């Protein structure tokens, strides 16, 4: 995979795993990574449920890479020091690496790859130094980014510039909640993570783990707690303010799905958007700090300790001050040693807290955020999510901390306790996900705590009606045959597609749909200008989200057959490249039947200043030189040519692509259409290779 270079001497790296036999599904994950994505083999992201053995899967991937490059060197990037220590232990225990061959890049440790076969870097240090370390080392390299979603933040994404022949992302929750300049959610494969580490090539989620019997026996206890009168008054005030600001934003044309993007701009819309974001944050903080969370959590732990000898209990919180109060309350209750871990403590105290919990000398640990990622304690019996975001993913990730299997042959029974504040936005999570479907119908129990109550009441079920499954909706749909569109009652389908303003249907990678069926007209009834929509997996319902709503969507059509796409590479080798591959008489807007690869890049034409060509870079976007006064290079003439061609098509702002034959083309009405020949590309303010 690499050119011949001088590589450091040393034994070949085989990474034969010691004492481990991977499950069939884990082997499938490794095979999917080796097959790779559109960027080539040996790259991709694995989204594996917490407790699924991500580190062992990664080492098997490294073994496969070492079969190709025996002198491979390995870099593992992690978000925390605790996780770095855990990885070192795995490397020492499960591979043939000598401990002295394992370097570290964090804080005071600045090891490199010239003297180490493997390097474990903590994200903040790795983002600053790892790309250069890798360039200095030369030779074949494998980059593993654990909890890869964390590397998507702008301040950390530089770590992805590390040159590596083999690239692997690992996460239980790979998708981030980033949006583009238009407020549209950026799919992982389109994100800087997906582009640099590789697309998500394998998924193994909680439902998959349950269905194959991977999980221990477990129950999930859902606890509704109350706001006290003062908290309820402040919550209602904050909610009214949020509703008022949302109405005002809609009145001035702001799409609420893009409100955070708008808040980063200037002007009246931005001012209102910032007020809205602040109000939502204030209300969320009030819910995190609700007094009853601490009291009820302490009661739950006391009850567990009274009926189970020596349970290992892990409590998660979102706020440090409240976690400190909870730690104090548990300590006063005489439940034994209670450890505390959060970011304001010194590294040594945090390390001691984790070690005490791991060895059982402190059977109870209160942690703020950080332990949702990183700690590997299969002996944990009970998890208590005292406060968490409204994200189903975060709740599932916390659940995974408790549902780790034991590999010593012992049986394990686990409990997870999830607290939410009754009659608040906390309840929305029960509309987003059917917990019975996710975890199994017999696994969930619901309780309600009165204000200052000593014991809870048993509830019949969740506070909100879970959305029906797709199969359930299909049964009623086929029986009633309603007139479309109708409100979509189920959860969001996973497969997302895009209808552009010119009537082209593509997947999110830009591959054109060859059989759109009636979807163009169906989507345009709700969104005349096009936009993103989803198609359900089993019965192919076409679902369009309602503008400005996080929960509401409409079923607009049902496909007769699955979409068939025509990927870019499918037409890449359609005959030799000749001078007359594109007829001289072809004019802008004509159908283009040539290759649809995007080797020469993806660009946008925006209408401002009479037309500008832009591309995305790490800091935002930049403009191609298009004024003869900016230079006489052919690239300037190319920009002028493309802008002139665009104006002749009569299109509004468009995205366009340049293929390996230097043909600029765009998609419209389901077809590729010709723009111009642009031999040599365009002239940019920054050098090639700085694109994000």
XYZ file of C-alpha atoms in Angstrom:
692
model
C 0.000 0.000 0.000
C 2.968 2.280 0.438
C 5.917 3.300 -1.698
C 9.269 1.770 -0.823
C 10.733 3.791 2.019
C 13.337 3.275 4.653
C 11.457 1.944 7.682
C 12.721 1.599 11.229
C 14.234 -1.757 12.030
C 12.541 -4.090 14.440
C 10.461 -7.244 14.542
C 7.528 -7.672 12.256
C 4.251 -6.703 13.875
C 1.670 -9.489 13.720
C -0.750 -8.544 16.505
C -1.906 -12.103 17.054
C -4.460 -11.675 19.826
C -3.701 -13.580 23.011
C -6.401 -15.412 24.926
C -9.290 -14.079 22.846
C -11.602 -15.678 20.318
C -13.660 -13.044 18.559
C -17.357 -13.638 17.996
C -18.666 -14.059 14.453
C -20.161 -10.558 14.412
C -16.844 -9.088 15.569
C -15.084 -10.881 12.728
C -17.705 -9.458 10.364
C -16.901 -5.956 11.632
C -13.201 -6.505 10.919
C -13.966 -7.806 7.442
C -16.143 -4.765 6.731
C -13.291 -2.468 7.777
C -10.784 -4.341 5.613
C -13.137 -4.008 2.632
C -13.298 -0.265 3.319
C -15.468 2.395 1.748
C -15.427 4.495 -1.412
C -12.020 5.825 -0.367
C -10.457 2.378 -0.592
C -9.792 -0.699 1.556
C -8.541 -0.715 5.149
C -10.464 2.365 6.219
C -13.795 3.023 7.863
C -15.614 3.634 11.125
C -17.118 0.903 13.303
C -20.127 1.936 15.386
C -20.220 -0.680 18.127
C -22.393 -0.652 21.233
C -20.493 0.056 24.445
C -19.260 -3.248 25.825
C -18.931 -4.797 22.379
C -15.160 -5.205 22.609
C -14.117 -2.277 20.395
C -10.479 -2.459 21.481
C -10.201 -6.165 20.639
C -11.904 -5.608 17.288
C -9.435 -2.801 16.593
C -6.467 -5.047 17.371
C -7.820 -7.688 14.997
C -8.038 -4.961 12.350
C -4.419 -4.094 13.145
C -3.500 -7.754 12.669
C -5.101 -7.707 9.223
C -3.198 -4.523 8.377
C 0.074 -6.068 9.575
C -0.439 -8.958 7.164
C -0.196 -6.368 4.393
C 2.556 -4.247 5.992
C 4.568 -6.355 8.484
C 6.582 -3.323 9.612
C 3.412 -1.455 10.479
C 3.407 1.060 13.294
C 0.299 1.781 15.290
C -1.154 5.036 16.633
C -4.188 5.039 18.924
C -5.863 8.372 19.725
C -8.173 8.555 22.751
C -10.070 11.432 24.419
C -8.930 10.897 28.027
C -5.909 9.821 30.045
C -8.016 7.115 31.706
C -8.766 5.592 28.327
C -5.089 5.858 27.336
C -4.138 3.777 30.370
C -6.804 1.257 29.501
C -5.450 0.925 25.959
C -1.906 0.423 27.241
C -3.127 -2.410 29.450
C -4.902 -4.028 26.490
C -1.799 -3.782 24.280
C 0.420 -5.276 26.972
C -2.007 -8.073 27.807
C -3.379 -8.998 24.388
C -0.469 -8.475 21.949
C 3.163 -9.433 21.668
C 4.348 -5.848 22.095
C 7.010 -5.273 24.727
C 5.919 -2.517 27.166
C 8.959 -0.457 26.178
C 7.721 -0.477 22.567
C 4.528 1.354 23.596
C 4.921 5.135 23.735
C 2.557 7.821 24.977
C 1.709 11.322 23.829
C 0.055 13.302 26.608
C 0.927 15.997 29.101
C 4.570 15.465 30.037
C 4.967 12.387 27.817
C 6.156 13.215 24.301
C 7.192 9.886 22.817
C 7.400 9.375 19.061
C 7.269 6.635 16.443
C 10.971 6.478 15.696
C 11.622 4.590 18.939
C 8.228 2.967 19.548
C 6.157 0.487 17.565
C 2.885 1.775 19.039
C 1.940 5.223 20.294
C -1.107 6.099 22.410
C -2.015 9.788 22.195
C -4.560 11.776 24.186
C -6.635 13.849 21.798
C -5.642 17.379 22.810
C -1.906 16.555 22.608
C -2.280 14.386 19.517
C -4.126 17.116 17.607
C -1.134 19.413 18.073
C 1.779 17.041 17.485
C 0.762 13.745 15.909
C 0.634 14.745 12.209
C 4.273 15.868 12.297
C 5.360 12.866 14.383
C 3.853 10.567 11.766
C 5.560 12.415 8.913
C 8.917 12.203 10.688
C 8.554 8.459 11.308
C 8.003 7.452 7.688
C 6.915 3.942 6.818
C 3.474 2.307 7.027
C 1.183 3.543 9.788
C -2.254 2.631 11.134
C -4.314 5.352 12.822
C -7.033 4.281 15.273
C -9.253 7.019 16.727
C -11.243 5.706 19.692
C -14.455 7.557 20.609
C -13.966 9.098 17.184
C -16.969 11.438 17.455
C -14.880 13.514 19.876
C -12.284 14.206 17.168
C -14.876 16.016 15.071
C -14.653 19.205 17.130
C -12.775 21.973 15.261
C -10.044 22.219 17.882
C -9.310 18.482 17.669
C -9.928 17.601 14.026
C -6.317 18.412 13.094
C -5.442 14.953 14.394
C -7.189 13.609 11.299
C -4.430 15.163 9.164
C -2.105 12.413 10.419
C -0.789 10.586 7.323
C -1.703 6.901 7.614
C -2.215 4.044 5.163
C -4.739 2.341 7.440
C -7.467 4.365 9.188
C -10.046 3.190 11.731
C -12.665 5.103 13.703
C -14.329 3.557 16.762
C -17.411 4.826 18.556
C -20.567 3.623 20.240
C -22.263 6.763 18.913
C -20.397 7.867 15.814
C -22.870 10.474 14.561
C -22.348 14.055 15.746
C -25.048 16.733 15.849
C -23.196 19.160 13.588
C -24.990 21.144 10.903
C -23.828 22.844 7.733
C -24.124 26.524 6.843
C -27.789 26.022 5.983
C -28.584 24.345 9.296
C -28.904 20.905 7.708
C -27.582 18.030 9.786
C -24.274 16.743 8.450
C -24.257 12.981 8.089
C -21.192 11.190 9.458
C -19.995 10.064 6.038
C -20.054 13.699 4.827
C -18.437 15.024 7.997
C -14.712 15.655 8.391
C -14.668 12.421 10.425
C -16.187 10.278 7.716
C -14.078 11.853 5.000
C -10.831 11.281 6.885
C -11.412 8.054 8.813
C -13.869 6.467 6.427
C -17.609 5.965 6.332
C -19.497 3.905 8.892
C -18.933 0.432 7.459
C -20.423 -1.639 10.302
C -22.997 -1.075 13.039
C -23.693 -3.200 16.127
C -26.164 -1.397 18.372
C -27.979 -2.196 21.617
C -30.864 -3.845 19.810
C -28.460 -6.039 17.823
C -26.620 -7.004 21.010
C -29.861 -7.985 22.735
C -31.167 -9.974 19.771
C -28.110 -12.233 19.588
C -27.908 -12.758 23.363
C -24.721 -10.742 23.809
C -25.934 -8.875 26.910
C -26.187 -10.031 30.532
C -29.578 -10.261 32.239
C -30.690 -6.709 33.003
C -33.565 -4.410 33.939
C -34.030 -0.699 33.261
C -35.811 1.337 35.953
C -37.275 4.697 34.888
C -37.870 7.179 37.733
C -40.083 10.266 37.367
C -39.099 12.988 39.863
C -40.774 16.318 40.615
C -39.769 19.962 40.506
C -40.365 21.819 43.745
C -42.764 24.822 43.556
C -40.004 27.387 42.983
C -38.317 25.232 40.330
C -41.665 24.686 38.601
C -42.318 28.437 38.509
C -38.909 29.125 36.970
C -39.296 26.259 34.514
C -42.667 27.536 33.304
C -41.258 31.062 32.911
C -38.339 29.738 30.872
C -40.692 27.655 28.707
C -42.903 30.650 27.950
C -39.842 32.668 26.991
C -38.624 29.885 24.700
C -42.021 29.613 22.993
C -42.208 33.382 22.514
C -38.716 33.592 21.028
C -39.446 30.640 18.741
C -42.581 32.373 17.435
C -40.657 35.585 16.792
C -37.884 33.721 14.987
C -40.372 31.925 12.731
C -42.105 35.249 12.009
C -38.864 36.657 10.593
C -38.166 33.551 8.527
C -35.737 31.550 10.657
C -35.859 27.776 10.267
C -35.682 26.510 13.855
C -33.538 23.561 12.810
C -30.842 26.109 11.871
C -31.174 28.346 14.922
C -27.698 27.589 16.291
C -26.138 28.420 12.939
C -28.081 31.700 12.803
C -26.959 32.516 16.361
C -23.364 32.655 15.152
C -24.089 35.432 12.675
C -24.900 39.128 13.057
C -28.106 41.125 12.761
C -31.629 40.935 14.169
C -32.084 37.236 13.453
C -28.803 36.382 15.166
C -29.656 38.444 18.259
C -32.993 36.679 18.662
C -31.406 33.301 17.937
C -28.791 33.834 20.649
C -31.544 34.741 23.111
C -33.393 31.568 22.175
C -30.296 29.379 22.582
C -29.567 31.002 25.958
C -33.142 30.437 27.156
C -33.025 26.768 26.170
C -29.694 26.404 27.967
C -31.111 28.047 31.101
C -34.069 25.670 31.158
C -31.851 22.655 30.581
C -29.579 23.730 33.426
C -32.580 24.089 35.730
C -33.611 20.511 34.947
C -30.085 19.187 35.490
C -29.975 20.848 38.916
C -33.457 19.806 40.117
C -33.217 19.158 43.865
C -35.116 15.889 43.765
C -32.543 14.266 41.477
C -29.998 14.158 44.295
C -32.481 13.033 46.956
C -34.074 10.285 44.871
C -30.707 9.018 43.623
C -29.515 8.673 47.205
C -32.700 6.769 48.099
C -32.193 4.417 45.139
C -28.622 3.651 46.196
C -29.639 3.127 49.827
C -32.344 0.695 48.729
C -29.922 -1.218 46.517
C -27.378 -1.491 49.305
C -30.012 -2.809 51.718
C -31.161 -5.660 49.456
C -27.940 -6.616 47.660
C -24.628 -7.314 49.407
C -21.849 -5.061 48.105
C -23.245 -3.890 44.760
C -20.861 -2.009 42.457
C -22.770 1.212 41.636
C -21.810 3.844 39.045
C -23.692 7.180 39.080
C -23.586 9.618 36.142
C -24.316 13.346 36.367
C -24.118 16.377 34.070
C -23.222 19.051 36.650
C -20.234 19.061 38.997
C -21.783 20.990 41.923
C -24.765 18.647 42.083
C -22.478 15.623 41.773
C -20.485 16.889 44.752
C -23.725 17.253 46.746
C -24.766 13.728 45.788
C -21.370 12.359 46.792
C -21.735 14.047 50.180
C -25.257 12.671 50.668
C -24.152 9.131 49.860
C -21.136 9.423 52.134
C -23.350 10.575 55.024
C -25.655 7.599 54.484
C -22.945 5.232 55.696
C -22.839 3.125 52.533
C -19.100 2.551 52.617
C -16.436 4.334 50.608
C -17.895 6.554 47.881
C -15.514 7.832 45.194
C -15.941 11.043 43.189
C -14.575 11.790 39.716
C -14.906 15.026 37.739
C -12.830 17.433 35.674
C -12.037 19.906 38.466
C -10.084 17.299 40.401
C -6.375 16.679 39.881
C -5.323 13.847 37.603
C -4.000 11.889 40.567
C -7.299 12.135 42.456
C -9.294 11.158 39.388
C -6.969 8.229 38.766
C -7.305 7.099 42.379
C -11.106 7.317 42.191
C -11.188 5.112 39.104
C -8.729 2.632 40.580
C -10.684 2.402 43.840
C -13.877 1.694 41.971
C -12.193 -0.819 39.671
C -10.681 -2.850 42.525
C -13.818 -2.635 44.680
C -12.362 -0.663 47.586
C -14.841 2.114 46.715
C -17.966 0.241 45.562
C -19.800 3.453 44.656
C -18.523 6.038 42.165
C -20.103 9.384 41.270
C -18.860 10.714 37.927
C -19.589 13.762 35.796
C -19.870 13.044 32.055
C -16.443 11.537 31.532
C -17.283 7.972 32.452
C -19.909 7.720 29.775
C -16.780 7.126 27.712
C -13.746 5.146 28.633
C -14.006 3.107 31.813
C -14.050 -0.651 31.420
C -15.404 -2.250 34.600
C -17.374 -5.371 33.683
C -18.064 -5.972 37.385
C -20.320 -2.893 37.578
C -23.737 -4.090 38.731
C -25.793 -0.910 38.750
C -25.813 2.354 36.833
C -27.762 5.430 37.885
C -28.157 8.173 35.276
C -28.937 11.020 37.663
C -29.062 13.611 34.888
C -28.322 13.385 31.192
C -29.174 15.113 27.962
C -32.337 14.330 26.013
C -30.236 12.310 23.589
C -31.273 8.673 23.307
C -27.708 7.960 22.245
C -26.255 9.293 25.495
C -28.699 7.229 27.558
C -27.831 4.117 25.592
C -24.120 4.823 25.951
C -24.503 5.137 29.728
C -26.480 1.894 29.735
C -23.599 0.243 27.948
C -21.283 1.006 30.855
C -23.374 -1.349 32.981
C -24.186 -3.998 30.383
C -20.615 -5.070 29.768
C -20.235 -8.824 29.682
C -18.005 -10.723 32.038
C -15.489 -12.957 30.300
C -14.454 -14.945 33.382
C -17.388 -17.320 33.012
C -19.380 -15.731 35.831
C -23.019 -14.791 35.483
C -23.975 -11.142 35.713
C -27.252 -9.388 36.451
C -27.320 -5.636 35.863
C -29.648 -2.745 36.648
C -29.873 0.696 35.086
C -31.812 3.525 36.730
C -32.765 6.513 34.557
C -34.111 9.668 36.231
C -36.256 12.224 34.416
C -38.259 15.240 35.568
C -41.988 14.733 35.184
C -44.052 17.048 32.954
C -41.020 18.717 31.399
C -38.968 18.452 28.221
C -37.228 15.485 29.877
C -40.191 13.331 28.878
C -39.629 13.845 25.153
C -37.063 11.057 25.108
C -39.915 8.588 25.546
C -41.479 9.812 22.321
C -38.206 9.444 20.469
C -37.608 5.820 21.370
C -39.698 2.810 22.320
C -37.642 1.450 25.186
C -39.550 -1.836 25.166
C -38.517 -2.384 21.562
C -34.946 -1.252 22.230
C -34.227 -3.239 25.388
C -36.928 -5.929 25.336
C -40.523 -5.704 26.603
C -39.839 -7.319 29.984
C -36.781 -5.223 30.822
C -38.437 -1.900 31.744
C -40.095 -0.771 34.971
C -41.520 2.699 35.682
C -41.774 4.555 38.998
C -43.068 7.942 40.136
C -41.650 9.813 43.124
C -43.811 12.324 44.933
C -42.074 15.410 46.291
C -40.025 14.266 49.316
C -41.565 10.770 49.130
C -39.636 7.968 50.830
C -40.816 5.296 48.385
C -42.043 5.579 44.778
C -45.346 4.590 43.236
C -45.303 1.948 40.531
C -46.442 3.354 37.169
C -48.109 1.492 34.320
C -45.660 2.638 31.669
C -43.686 5.531 30.185
C -44.895 9.146 30.512
C -45.340 9.526 26.758
C -46.637 7.077 24.210
C -43.702 5.541 22.376
C -43.870 5.805 18.652
C -45.129 2.685 16.885
C -42.731 0.476 15.016
C -42.655 0.546 11.246
C -44.333 -2.871 11.108
C -47.154 -1.668 13.351
C -47.702 1.395 11.175
C -47.599 -0.739 8.033
C -50.393 -2.940 9.385
C -52.696 0.019 9.999
C -51.637 1.744 6.780
C -52.461 -1.227 4.560
C -55.784 -1.725 6.334
C -56.927 1.902 6.055
C -55.115 3.098 2.892
C -55.233 6.776 3.968
C -54.787 9.710 1.603
C -51.231 11.034 1.698
C -49.588 12.985 3.176
C -50.330 11.894 6.738
C -48.401 12.521 9.938
C -45.560 10.049 10.431
C -45.941 8.398 13.854
C -42.802 6.250 13.990
C -39.180 6.964 14.781
C -36.887 8.561 12.222
C -35.882 6.179 9.420
C -32.131 5.807 9.118
C -31.681 6.061 5.330
C -31.523 9.699 4.237
C -31.779 11.136 0.723
C -31.753 14.547 -0.869
C -34.020 16.225 -3.428
C -32.428 19.325 -4.898
C -34.202 22.347 -6.315
C -33.706 21.002 -9.853
C -35.542 17.731 -9.197
C -32.556 15.415 -8.780
C -32.720 12.738 -6.085
C -29.388 11.622 -4.649
C -28.041 9.890 -1.608
C -25.934 11.976 0.752
C -22.738 11.066 -1.086
C -24.217 12.535 -4.275
C -24.910 9.249 -6.075
C -27.863 9.802 -8.388
C -31.074 7.809 -7.904
C -32.018 6.144 -11.194
C -35.578 5.221 -10.185
C -37.035 8.112 -8.141
C -40.578 6.840 -8.857
C -43.077 9.448 -7.604
C -40.918 10.829 -4.849
C -40.086 14.160 -6.525
C -43.704 15.324 -6.707
C -44.507 13.821 -3.300
C -41.709 15.663 -1.499
C -42.320 18.889 -3.398
C -45.915 18.996 -2.125
C -44.479 19.765 1.305
C -41.145 21.261 0.304
C -41.350 22.932 -3.120
C -37.652 23.761 -3.050
C -36.615 20.224 -2.186
C -34.582 19.154 0.822
C -33.658 16.064 2.761
C -36.052 13.219 3.350
C -35.849 9.679 4.640
C -37.000 6.278 3.475
C -37.889 3.573 5.983
C -36.006 0.309 5.811
C -38.701 -2.361 5.684
C -41.682 -0.877 3.866
C -40.071 2.080 2.064
C -42.215 4.876 3.480
C -41.030 8.291 2.276
C -40.816 10.613 5.286
C -40.338 14.395 5.160
C -39.529 16.249 8.411
C -41.669 19.264 9.180
C -39.658 22.477 8.946
C -38.758 23.816 12.383
C -39.812 20.690 14.285
C -37.510 18.200 15.952
C -40.246 15.594 16.356
C -42.906 15.984 13.674
C -42.732 14.544 10.163
C -45.037 13.522 7.328
C -45.384 10.346 5.303
C -45.736 11.526 1.703
C -45.324 8.371 -0.374
C -44.501 4.655 -0.391
C -41.899 3.400 -2.864
C -42.711 0.395 -5.025
C -39.079 -0.708 -5.030
C -35.828 0.316 -3.334
C -33.898 3.213 -4.808
C -31.128 2.255 -7.199
C -28.189 4.614 -7.274
C -25.602 5.270 -9.919
C -22.409 5.881 -7.939
C -19.714 8.192 -9.217
C -17.271 5.367 -9.904
C -19.819 3.392 -11.935
C -19.123 5.566 -14.988
C -15.478 6.275 -14.382
C -14.116 3.834 -16.949
C -16.436 4.371 -19.893
C -13.812 4.311 -22.589
C -10.546 6.154 -23.088
C -10.141 9.854 -22.550
C -9.800 11.547 -25.942
C -9.841 15.075 -27.218
C -13.409 14.618 -28.444
C -14.744 12.858 -25.310
C -16.967 15.895 -24.881
C -18.168 17.221 -28.264
C -17.068 20.732 -29.054
C -20.659 21.702 -29.795
C -21.881 20.759 -26.292
C -23.387 23.777 -24.539
C -23.940 24.483 -20.838
C -26.999 22.643 -19.532
C -26.849 19.820 -22.091
C -27.155 16.267 -20.672
C -23.696 14.933 -19.827
C -23.141 11.197 -20.292
C -19.498 11.086 -19.253
C -17.961 9.939 -15.970
C -19.528 11.248 -12.770
C -16.577 10.883 -10.474
C -15.576 13.893 -8.391
C -11.838 13.528 -8.596
C -11.389 17.231 -9.320
C -13.484 18.372 -6.368
C -16.926 19.502 -5.244
C -17.791 23.203 -5.408
C -20.694 25.619 -5.122
C -21.751 28.607 -7.169
C -23.393 31.250 -5.016
C -25.369 34.131 -6.487
C -23.803 36.965 -4.518
C -21.725 39.547 -6.400
C -23.105 38.202 -9.669
C -21.751 34.725 -9.036
C -18.834 33.276 -7.065
C -17.290 29.792 -6.916
C -16.660 28.493 -3.403
C -15.213 25.444 -1.720
C -15.208 24.304 1.901
C -12.026 24.687 3.929
C -11.338 24.029 7.589
C -12.073 27.634 8.556
C -15.271 27.944 6.519
C -15.186 28.549 2.777
C -13.050 30.400 0.250
C -13.589 31.892 -3.206
C -11.922 30.973 -6.477
C -10.214 33.833 -8.290
C -12.515 34.905 -11.134
C -11.381 38.423 -11.977
C -8.764 38.816 -14.752
C -7.161 41.386 -12.494
C -6.361 38.593 -10.028
C -3.977 36.919 -12.436
C -3.500 35.576 -15.942
C -3.326 31.912 -14.928
C -5.558 29.476 -16.843
C -7.287 28.685 -13.535
C -8.715 32.225 -13.441
C -10.032 31.785 -16.973
C -11.595 28.488 -15.898
C -13.555 30.238 -13.149
C -14.762 32.902 -15.581
C -15.761 30.156 -18.026
C -17.748 28.222 -15.404
C -19.551 31.321 -14.140
C -20.470 32.302 -17.689
C -21.725 28.762 -18.347
C -23.770 28.828 -15.148
C -25.470 32.070 -16.152
C -26.358 30.570 -19.524
C -28.118 27.620 -17.839
C -30.529 29.946 -16.018
C -30.014 27.972 -12.797
C -29.875 29.582 -9.367
C -27.030 28.727 -7.002
C -25.815 25.176 -7.631
C -23.312 22.588 -6.505
C -21.063 21.283 -9.261
C -18.314 18.737 -9.631
C -15.146 18.257 -11.656
C -14.311 14.753 -12.856
C -11.030 13.103 -13.821
C -11.450 14.398 -17.382
C -11.554 17.999 -16.118
C -15.227 18.339 -17.019
C -17.338 20.484 -14.719
C -20.903 19.179 -14.443
C -23.930 19.526 -12.175
C -27.094 17.539 -11.462
C -30.552 18.708 -12.473
C -33.815 16.895 -13.026
C -32.202 13.569 -12.230
C -29.495 14.015 -14.890
C -25.901 15.143 -15.036
C -25.565 18.319 -17.106
C -22.512 19.836 -18.723
C -20.950 23.130 -17.612
C -17.446 23.495 -19.040
C -13.934 22.076 -19.474
C -11.678 23.320 -16.674
C -8.270 21.826 -17.366
C -6.092 22.721 -14.368
C -8.938 23.567 -12.007
C -9.230 26.894 -10.187
C -6.995 29.343 -8.349
C -7.573 29.434 -4.567
C -6.217 31.592 -1.735
C -4.880 28.509 0.098
C -2.882 25.619 -1.367
C -4.406 22.361 -2.509
C -4.817 19.905 0.347
C -6.175 22.389 2.896
C -9.771 21.500 2.171
C -11.692 20.315 5.201
